[in-house]
PDB file of C-alpha atoms in Angstrom:
ATOM      1  CA  UNK O 219     185.594  66.337 -51.544  1.00 63.00           C
ATOM      2  CA  UNK O 220     183.898  63.578 -49.577  1.00 70.00           C
ATOM      3  CA  UNK O 221     181.352  64.905 -47.041  1.00 71.00           C
ATOM      4  CA  UNK O 222     179.972  62.708 -44.289  1.00 64.00           C
ATOM      5  CA  UNK O 223     176.342  63.643 -43.511  1.00 65.00           C
ATOM      6  CA  UNK O 224     175.792  61.191 -40.696  1.00 65.00           C
ATOM      7  CA  UNK O 225     174.991  62.365 -37.204  1.00 62.00           C
ATOM      8  CA  UNK O 226     175.471  60.717 -33.859  1.00 65.00           C
ATOM      9  CA  UNK O 227     172.766  58.396 -32.635  1.00 64.00           C
ATOM     10  CA  UNK O 228     170.449  59.746 -29.966  1.00 60.00           C
ATOM     11  CA  UNK O 229     168.745  57.283 -27.671  1.00 63.00           C
ATOM     12  CA  UNK O 230     165.703  58.487 -25.766  1.00 56.00           C
ATOM     13  CA  UNK O 231     164.310  56.769 -22.714  1.00 60.00           C
ATOM     14  CA  UNK O 232     162.115  57.552 -19.750  1.00 60.00           C
ATOM     15  CA  UNK O 233     162.015  55.254 -16.754  1.00 65.00           C
ATOM     16  CA  UNK O 234     159.428  56.296 -14.169  1.00 64.00           C
ATOM     17  CA  UNK O 235     160.596  55.829 -10.577  1.00 65.00           C
ATOM     18  CA  UNK O 236     157.253  56.017  -8.814  1.00 61.00           C
ATOM     19  CA  UNK O 237     154.699  53.247  -8.353  1.00 66.00           C
ATOM     20  CA  UNK O 238     152.145  55.687  -6.909  1.00 72.00           C
ATOM     21  CA  UNK O 239     151.925  59.062  -8.621  1.00 78.00           C
ATOM     22  CA  UNK O 240     151.037  62.110  -6.520  1.00 88.00           C
ATOM     23  CA  UNK O 241     148.495  64.511  -7.971  1.00 92.00           C
ATOM     24  CA  UNK O 242     148.888  68.293  -8.085  1.00 95.00           C
ATOM     25  CA  UNK O 243     145.598  70.158  -7.770  1.00 93.00           C
ATOM     26  CA  UNK O 244     146.878  73.444  -6.353  1.00 96.00           C
ATOM     27  CA  UNK O 245     149.955  75.621  -6.160  1.00 96.00           C
ATOM     28  CA  UNK O 246     150.307  74.554  -2.530  1.00 96.00           C
ATOM     29  CA  UNK O 247     150.572  70.904  -3.643  1.00 95.00           C
ATOM     30  CA  UNK O 248     153.397  71.845  -6.012  1.00 96.00           C
ATOM     31  CA  UNK O 249     155.145  73.893  -3.307  1.00 95.00           C
ATOM     32  CA  UNK O 250     154.903  71.041  -0.799  1.00 94.00           C
ATOM     33  CA  UNK O 251     156.346  68.608  -3.344  1.00 94.00           C
ATOM     34  CA  UNK O 252     159.175  70.902  -4.479  1.00 94.00           C
ATOM     35  CA  UNK O 253     160.314  72.317  -1.127  1.00 92.00           C
ATOM     36  CA  UNK O 254     161.961  69.045   0.037  1.00 91.00           C
ATOM     37  CA  UNK O 255     163.895  68.853  -3.262  1.00 91.00           C
ATOM     38  CA  UNK O 256     166.151  71.599  -1.884  1.00 86.00           C
ATOM     39  CA  UNK O 257     168.887  70.276   0.374  1.00 83.00           C
ATOM     40  CA  UNK O 258     168.785  71.808   3.830  1.00 82.00           C
ATOM     41  CA  UNK O 259     170.118  75.351   3.796  1.00 78.00           C
ATOM     42  CA  UNK O 260     170.334  75.694   0.000  1.00 81.00           C
ATOM     43  CA  UNK O 261     167.037  77.500  -0.635  1.00 85.00           C
ATOM     44  CA  UNK O 262     168.491  80.640   1.000  1.00 85.00           C
ATOM     45  CA  UNK O 263     171.948  80.174  -0.524  1.00 86.00           C
ATOM     46  CA  UNK O 264     171.599  80.521  -4.302  1.00 93.00           C
ATOM     47  CA  UNK O 265     169.008  80.241  -7.068  1.00 93.00           C
ATOM     48  CA  UNK O 266     167.926  76.933  -8.565  1.00 94.00           C
ATOM     49  CA  UNK O 267     165.463  76.612 -11.462  1.00 96.00           C
ATOM     50  CA  UNK O 268     163.468  73.379 -11.500  1.00 96.00           C
ATOM     51  CA  UNK O 269     160.593  71.968 -13.522  1.00 97.00           C
ATOM     52  CA  UNK O 270     157.868  69.645 -12.326  1.00 96.00           C
ATOM     53  CA  UNK O 271     156.500  67.281 -14.995  1.00 95.00           C
ATOM     54  CA  UNK O 272     152.890  66.098 -14.970  1.00 96.00           C
ATOM     55  CA  UNK O 273     150.786  63.695 -16.992  1.00 95.00           C
ATOM     56  CA  UNK O 274     147.324  64.388 -18.384  1.00 95.00           C
ATOM     57  CA  UNK O 275     145.744  63.534 -15.001  1.00 94.00           C
ATOM     58  CA  UNK O 276     147.886  66.075 -13.154  1.00 95.00           C
ATOM     59  CA  UNK O 277     150.015  63.363 -11.574  1.00 95.00           C
ATOM     60  CA  UNK O 278     153.693  64.077 -10.964  1.00 94.00           C
ATOM     61  CA  UNK O 279     156.017  62.192 -13.287  1.00 93.00           C
ATOM     62  CA  UNK O 280     159.087  63.760 -11.718  1.00 91.00           C
ATOM     63  CA  UNK O 281     161.155  66.925 -11.617  1.00 93.00           C
ATOM     64  CA  UNK O 282     164.537  68.084 -12.812  1.00 93.00           C
ATOM     65  CA  UNK O 283     167.046  70.790 -12.036  1.00 94.00           C
ATOM     66  CA  UNK O 284     167.355  73.010 -15.109  1.00 95.00           C
ATOM     67  CA  UNK O 285     169.943  75.469 -13.823  1.00 94.00           C
ATOM     68  CA  UNK O 286     171.899  76.459 -10.765  1.00 90.00           C
ATOM     69  CA  UNK O 287     172.905  80.074 -10.449  1.00 88.00           C
ATOM     70  CA  UNK O 288     174.241  82.629  -8.078  1.00 88.00           C
ATOM     71  CA  UNK O 289     172.793  84.683  -5.274  1.00 85.00           C
ATOM     72  CA  UNK O 290     170.575  86.868  -7.461  1.00 87.00           C
ATOM     73  CA  UNK O 291     169.902  84.925 -10.653  1.00 86.00           C
ATOM     74  CA  UNK O 292     170.028  81.740 -12.653  1.00 91.00           C
ATOM     75  CA  UNK O 293     169.726  81.252 -16.392  1.00 91.00           C
ATOM     76  CA  UNK O 294     167.046  78.808 -17.563  1.00 95.00           C
ATOM     77  CA  UNK O 295     167.200  77.704 -21.205  1.00 96.00           C
ATOM     78  CA  UNK O 296     163.768  77.258 -22.786  1.00 97.00           C
ATOM     79  CA  UNK O 297     165.103  74.495 -25.055  1.00 96.00           C
ATOM     80  CA  UNK O 298     166.384  72.447 -22.118  1.00 95.00           C
ATOM     81  CA  UNK O 299     163.032  72.812 -20.331  1.00 97.00           C
ATOM     82  CA  UNK O 300     161.069  71.654 -23.373  1.00 97.00           C
ATOM     83  CA  UNK O 301     163.508  68.851 -24.129  1.00 94.00           C
ATOM     84  CA  UNK O 302     162.948  67.434 -20.658  1.00 94.00           C
ATOM     85  CA  UNK O 303     159.167  67.855 -20.960  1.00 96.00           C
ATOM     86  CA  UNK O 304     159.162  65.978 -24.252  1.00 94.00           C
ATOM     87  CA  UNK O 305     161.405  63.199 -22.942  1.00 90.00           C
ATOM     88  CA  UNK O 306     159.054  62.596 -20.014  1.00 91.00           C
ATOM     89  CA  UNK O 307     155.913  62.700 -22.190  1.00 92.00           C
ATOM     90  CA  UNK O 308     154.608  65.528 -20.036  1.00 95.00           C
ATOM     91  CA  UNK O 309     151.293  67.125 -20.905  1.00 97.00           C
ATOM     92  CA  UNK O 310     151.702  69.915 -18.374  1.00 98.00           C
ATOM     93  CA  UNK O 311     154.645  71.435 -16.516  1.00 98.00           C
ATOM     94  CA  UNK O 312     155.158  73.668 -13.520  1.00 98.00           C
ATOM     95  CA  UNK O 313     158.156  75.987 -13.502  1.00 98.00           C
ATOM     96  CA  UNK O 314     159.780  76.728 -10.165  1.00 97.00           C
ATOM     97  CA  UNK O 315     162.719  78.603  -8.773  1.00 96.00           C
ATOM     98  CA  UNK O 316     163.740  79.991  -5.428  1.00 94.00           C
ATOM     99  CA  UNK O 317     164.648  83.487  -4.295  1.00 95.00           C
ATOM    100  CA  UNK O 318     167.490  83.338  -1.746  1.00 93.00           C
ATOM    101  CA  UNK O 319     166.581  86.869  -0.622  1.00 91.00           C
ATOM    102  CA  UNK O 320     163.281  85.568   0.733  1.00 91.00           C
ATOM    103  CA  UNK O 321     161.319  87.929  -1.516  1.00 93.00           C
ATOM    104  CA  UNK O 322     158.349  86.314  -3.194  1.00 94.00           C
ATOM    105  CA  UNK O 323     157.907  89.151  -5.692  1.00 95.00           C
ATOM    106  CA  UNK O 324     158.632  88.098  -9.304  1.00 96.00           C
ATOM    107  CA  UNK O 325     161.292  90.037 -11.190  1.00 95.00           C
ATOM    108  CA  UNK O 326     161.033  91.249 -14.767  1.00 95.00           C
ATOM    109  CA  UNK O 327     163.280  88.321 -15.784  1.00 95.00           C
ATOM    110  CA  UNK O 328     160.948  85.889 -13.972  1.00 96.00           C
ATOM    111  CA  UNK O 329     158.028  87.207 -15.997  1.00 97.00           C
ATOM    112  CA  UNK O 330     159.994  87.046 -19.254  1.00 97.00           C
ATOM    113  CA  UNK O 331     161.108  83.420 -18.856  1.00 97.00           C
ATOM    114  CA  UNK O 332     157.573  82.434 -17.903  1.00 97.00           C
ATOM    115  CA  UNK O 333     156.197  83.969 -21.101  1.00 98.00           C
ATOM    116  CA  UNK O 334     158.972  82.480 -23.256  1.00 97.00           C
ATOM    117  CA  UNK O 335     158.441  78.951 -21.915  1.00 98.00           C
ATOM    118  CA  UNK O 336     154.658  79.272 -22.083  1.00 98.00           C
ATOM    119  CA  UNK O 337     154.746  80.429 -25.727  1.00 98.00           C
ATOM    120  CA  UNK O 338     157.247  77.775 -26.806  1.00 98.00           C
ATOM    121  CA  UNK O 339     155.472  74.976 -24.920  1.00 98.00           C
ATOM    122  CA  UNK O 340     152.167  75.926 -26.498  1.00 97.00           C
ATOM    123  CA  UNK O 341     153.607  75.025 -29.920  1.00 96.00           C
ATOM    124  CA  UNK O 342     154.233  71.507 -28.580  1.00 96.00           C
ATOM    125  CA  UNK O 343     150.792  71.296 -26.944  1.00 97.00           C
ATOM    126  CA  UNK O 344     152.363  71.339 -23.504  1.00 98.00           C
ATOM    127  CA  UNK O 345     150.684  73.593 -20.973  1.00 98.00           C
ATOM    128  CA  UNK O 346     152.550  75.615 -18.370  1.00 98.00           C
ATOM    129  CA  UNK O 347     150.257  75.332 -15.343  1.00 98.00           C
ATOM    130  CA  UNK O 348     152.220  77.601 -13.032  1.00 98.00           C
ATOM    131  CA  UNK O 349     155.506  79.215 -12.177  1.00 98.00           C
ATOM    132  CA  UNK O 350     156.226  79.118  -8.473  1.00 98.00           C
ATOM    133  CA  UNK O 351     158.772  81.224  -6.620  1.00 97.00           C
ATOM    134  CA  UNK O 352     159.805  79.367  -3.478  1.00 95.00           C
ATOM    135  CA  UNK O 353     161.297  80.703  -0.277  1.00 92.00           C
ATOM    136  CA  UNK O 354     161.833  78.967   3.035  1.00 88.00           C
ATOM    137  CA  UNK O 355     158.748  80.753   4.430  1.00 91.00           C
ATOM    138  CA  UNK O 356     156.279  80.546   1.552  1.00 94.00           C
ATOM    139  CA  UNK O 357     155.737  80.867  -2.168  1.00 96.00           C
ATOM    140  CA  UNK O 358     154.353  83.010  -4.962  1.00 98.00           C
ATOM    141  CA  UNK O 359     152.213  81.415  -7.659  1.00 98.00           C
ATOM    142  CA  UNK O 360     151.944  83.058 -11.070  1.00 98.00           C
ATOM    143  CA  UNK O 361     148.708  81.133 -11.696  1.00 98.00           C
ATOM    144  CA  UNK O 362     147.116  82.142  -8.372  1.00 97.00           C
ATOM    145  CA  UNK O 363     147.990  85.772  -9.042  1.00 97.00           C
ATOM    146  CA  UNK O 364     146.618  85.748 -12.609  1.00 96.00           C
ATOM    147  CA  UNK O 365     150.078  86.160 -14.190  1.00 93.00           C
ATOM    148  CA  UNK O 366     149.806  83.229 -16.621  1.00 90.00           C
TER     149      UNK O 366
END
Protein backbone atom coordinates (compact mmCIF):
# COMPACT_ATOMS: atom_id res chain seq x y z
CA UNK A 1 0.00 0.00 0.00
CA UNK A 2 1.51 3.29 -1.13
CA UNK A 3 0.45 6.24 1.06
CA UNK A 4 0.99 9.82 -0.05
CA UNK A 5 1.74 12.07 2.96
CA UNK A 6 1.99 15.33 1.09
CA UNK A 7 -0.38 18.18 1.78
CA UNK A 8 -1.46 21.08 -0.34
CA UNK A 9 0.69 24.18 -0.33
CA UNK A 10 -0.57 27.11 1.70
CA UNK A 11 0.56 30.58 0.71
CA UNK A 12 0.20 33.33 3.28
CA UNK A 13 0.26 37.01 2.46
CA UNK A 14 -0.86 40.29 3.95
CA UNK A 15 -1.04 43.41 1.84
CA UNK A 16 -1.91 46.52 3.85
CA UNK A 17 -4.25 48.90 2.02
CA UNK A 18 -3.72 52.01 4.12
CA UNK A 19 -0.92 54.55 3.87
CA UNK A 20 -2.06 56.31 7.05
CA UNK A 21 -3.17 54.05 9.89
CA UNK A 22 -5.92 55.27 12.22
CA UNK A 23 -5.39 54.73 15.93
CA UNK A 24 -7.98 53.30 18.32
CA UNK A 25 -7.74 54.72 21.83
CA UNK A 26 -11.33 54.19 22.96
CA UNK A 27 -14.39 52.07 22.31
CA UNK A 28 -15.95 55.09 20.63
CA UNK A 29 -13.07 55.16 18.11
CA UNK A 30 -13.72 51.51 17.28
CA UNK A 31 -17.48 52.13 16.97
CA UNK A 32 -16.94 55.11 14.67
CA UNK A 33 -14.61 53.06 12.47
CA UNK A 34 -16.86 49.98 12.33
CA UNK A 35 -20.27 51.62 11.89
CA UNK A 36 -19.62 52.66 8.24
CA UNK A 37 -18.57 49.08 7.41
CA UNK A 38 -22.27 48.16 7.50
CA UNK A 39 -24.06 48.92 4.25
CA UNK A 40 -26.99 51.26 4.72
CA UNK A 41 -29.94 49.47 6.28
CA UNK A 42 -28.09 46.23 7.10
CA UNK A 43 -27.27 46.92 10.76
CA UNK A 44 -30.97 46.51 11.63
CA UNK A 45 -31.51 43.62 9.21
CA UNK A 46 -29.39 40.70 10.42
CA UNK A 47 -26.34 39.94 12.55
CA UNK A 48 -22.79 40.31 11.28
CA UNK A 49 -19.69 39.40 13.32
CA UNK A 50 -16.58 41.39 12.45
CA UNK A 51 -13.07 41.71 13.84
CA UNK A 52 -10.89 44.80 13.88
CA UNK A 53 -7.14 44.10 13.69
CA UNK A 54 -4.59 46.37 15.35
CA UNK A 55 -0.82 46.59 15.52
CA UNK A 56 1.25 47.10 18.66
CA UNK A 57 0.65 50.88 18.51
CA UNK A 58 -3.13 50.46 18.44
CA UNK A 59 -3.33 51.41 14.78
CA UNK A 60 -5.97 49.75 12.61
CA UNK A 61 -4.56 47.24 10.14
CA UNK A 62 -8.01 46.41 8.81
CA UNK A 63 -11.16 44.45 9.57
CA UNK A 64 -12.90 41.37 8.28
CA UNK A 65 -16.36 39.86 8.28
CA UNK A 66 -16.19 36.58 10.21
CA UNK A 67 -19.82 35.51 9.88
CA UNK A 68 -23.19 36.62 8.63
CA UNK A 69 -26.23 35.25 10.40
CA UNK A 70 -29.91 35.67 10.80
CA UNK A 71 -32.14 38.05 12.69
CA UNK A 72 -31.21 36.81 16.16
CA UNK A 73 -27.78 35.21 15.89
CA UNK A 74 -24.62 34.51 13.97
CA UNK A 75 -22.00 31.84 14.56
CA UNK A 76 -18.41 33.05 14.94
CA UNK A 77 -15.68 30.40 14.76
CA UNK A 78 -12.77 31.08 17.13
CA UNK A 79 -10.34 29.40 14.72
CA UNK A 80 -11.32 31.68 11.84
CA UNK A 81 -10.92 34.76 14.06
CA UNK A 82 -7.45 33.72 15.20
CA UNK A 83 -6.40 32.68 11.71
CA UNK A 84 -7.19 36.16 10.44
CA UNK A 85 -5.41 37.78 13.40
CA UNK A 86 -2.30 35.72 12.73
CA UNK A 87 -2.36 36.42 8.99
CA UNK A 88 -2.48 40.17 9.63
CA UNK A 89 0.27 40.06 12.29
CA UNK A 90 -2.16 41.61 14.75
CA UNK A 91 -1.06 42.18 18.32
CA UNK A 92 -4.53 43.14 19.49
CA UNK A 93 -8.05 42.62 18.16
CA UNK A 94 -11.48 44.06 18.78
CA UNK A 95 -14.49 41.80 18.32
CA UNK A 96 -17.69 43.38 17.07
CA UNK A 97 -21.17 42.38 16.08
CA UNK A 98 -24.50 44.09 15.70
CA UNK A 99 -27.88 43.47 17.29
CA UNK A 100 -30.66 44.04 14.73
CA UNK A 101 -33.15 44.36 17.60
CA UNK A 102 -31.44 47.56 18.71
CA UNK A 103 -30.71 46.09 22.15
CA UNK A 104 -27.22 46.80 23.40
CA UNK A 105 -27.42 44.20 26.16
CA UNK A 106 -25.02 41.26 25.62
CA UNK A 107 -26.52 37.78 25.50
CA UNK A 108 -25.13 34.70 27.22
CA UNK A 109 -23.75 33.59 23.82
CA UNK A 110 -22.05 36.99 23.39
CA UNK A 111 -20.30 36.52 26.71
CA UNK A 112 -19.30 32.94 25.87
CA UNK A 113 -17.72 33.76 22.50
CA UNK A 114 -15.87 36.67 24.07
CA UNK A 115 -14.35 34.39 26.71
CA UNK A 116 -13.52 31.66 24.17
CA UNK A 117 -11.73 34.07 21.82
CA UNK A 118 -9.96 35.83 24.69
CA UNK A 119 -8.67 32.53 26.14
CA UNK A 120 -7.57 31.16 22.77
CA UNK A 121 -5.94 34.43 21.68
CA UNK A 122 -4.01 34.63 24.93
CA UNK A 123 -2.18 31.42 23.97
CA UNK A 124 -0.97 33.21 20.82
CA UNK A 125 -0.06 36.39 22.74
CA UNK A 126 -2.84 38.29 21.02
CA UNK A 127 -4.93 40.50 23.26
CA UNK A 128 -8.67 40.99 22.88
CA UNK A 129 -9.08 44.69 23.68
CA UNK A 130 -12.86 44.81 23.46
CA UNK A 131 -16.03 43.28 22.15
CA UNK A 132 -18.45 45.88 20.87
CA UNK A 133 -22.15 45.38 20.22
CA UNK A 134 -23.26 47.90 17.60
CA UNK A 135 -26.71 49.26 16.89
CA UNK A 136 -27.74 52.14 14.67
CA UNK A 137 -28.17 54.33 17.77
CA UNK A 138 -25.16 53.40 19.89
CA UNK A 139 -22.97 50.63 21.21
CA UNK A 140 -22.07 48.49 24.19
CA UNK A 141 -18.42 47.95 25.08
CA UNK A 142 -17.40 44.88 27.07
CA UNK A 143 -14.18 46.66 28.09
CA UNK A 144 -15.96 49.84 29.25
CA UNK A 145 -18.37 47.76 31.30
CA UNK A 146 -15.63 45.65 32.92
CA UNK A 147 -16.70 42.45 31.13
CA UNK A 148 -13.27 41.54 29.74
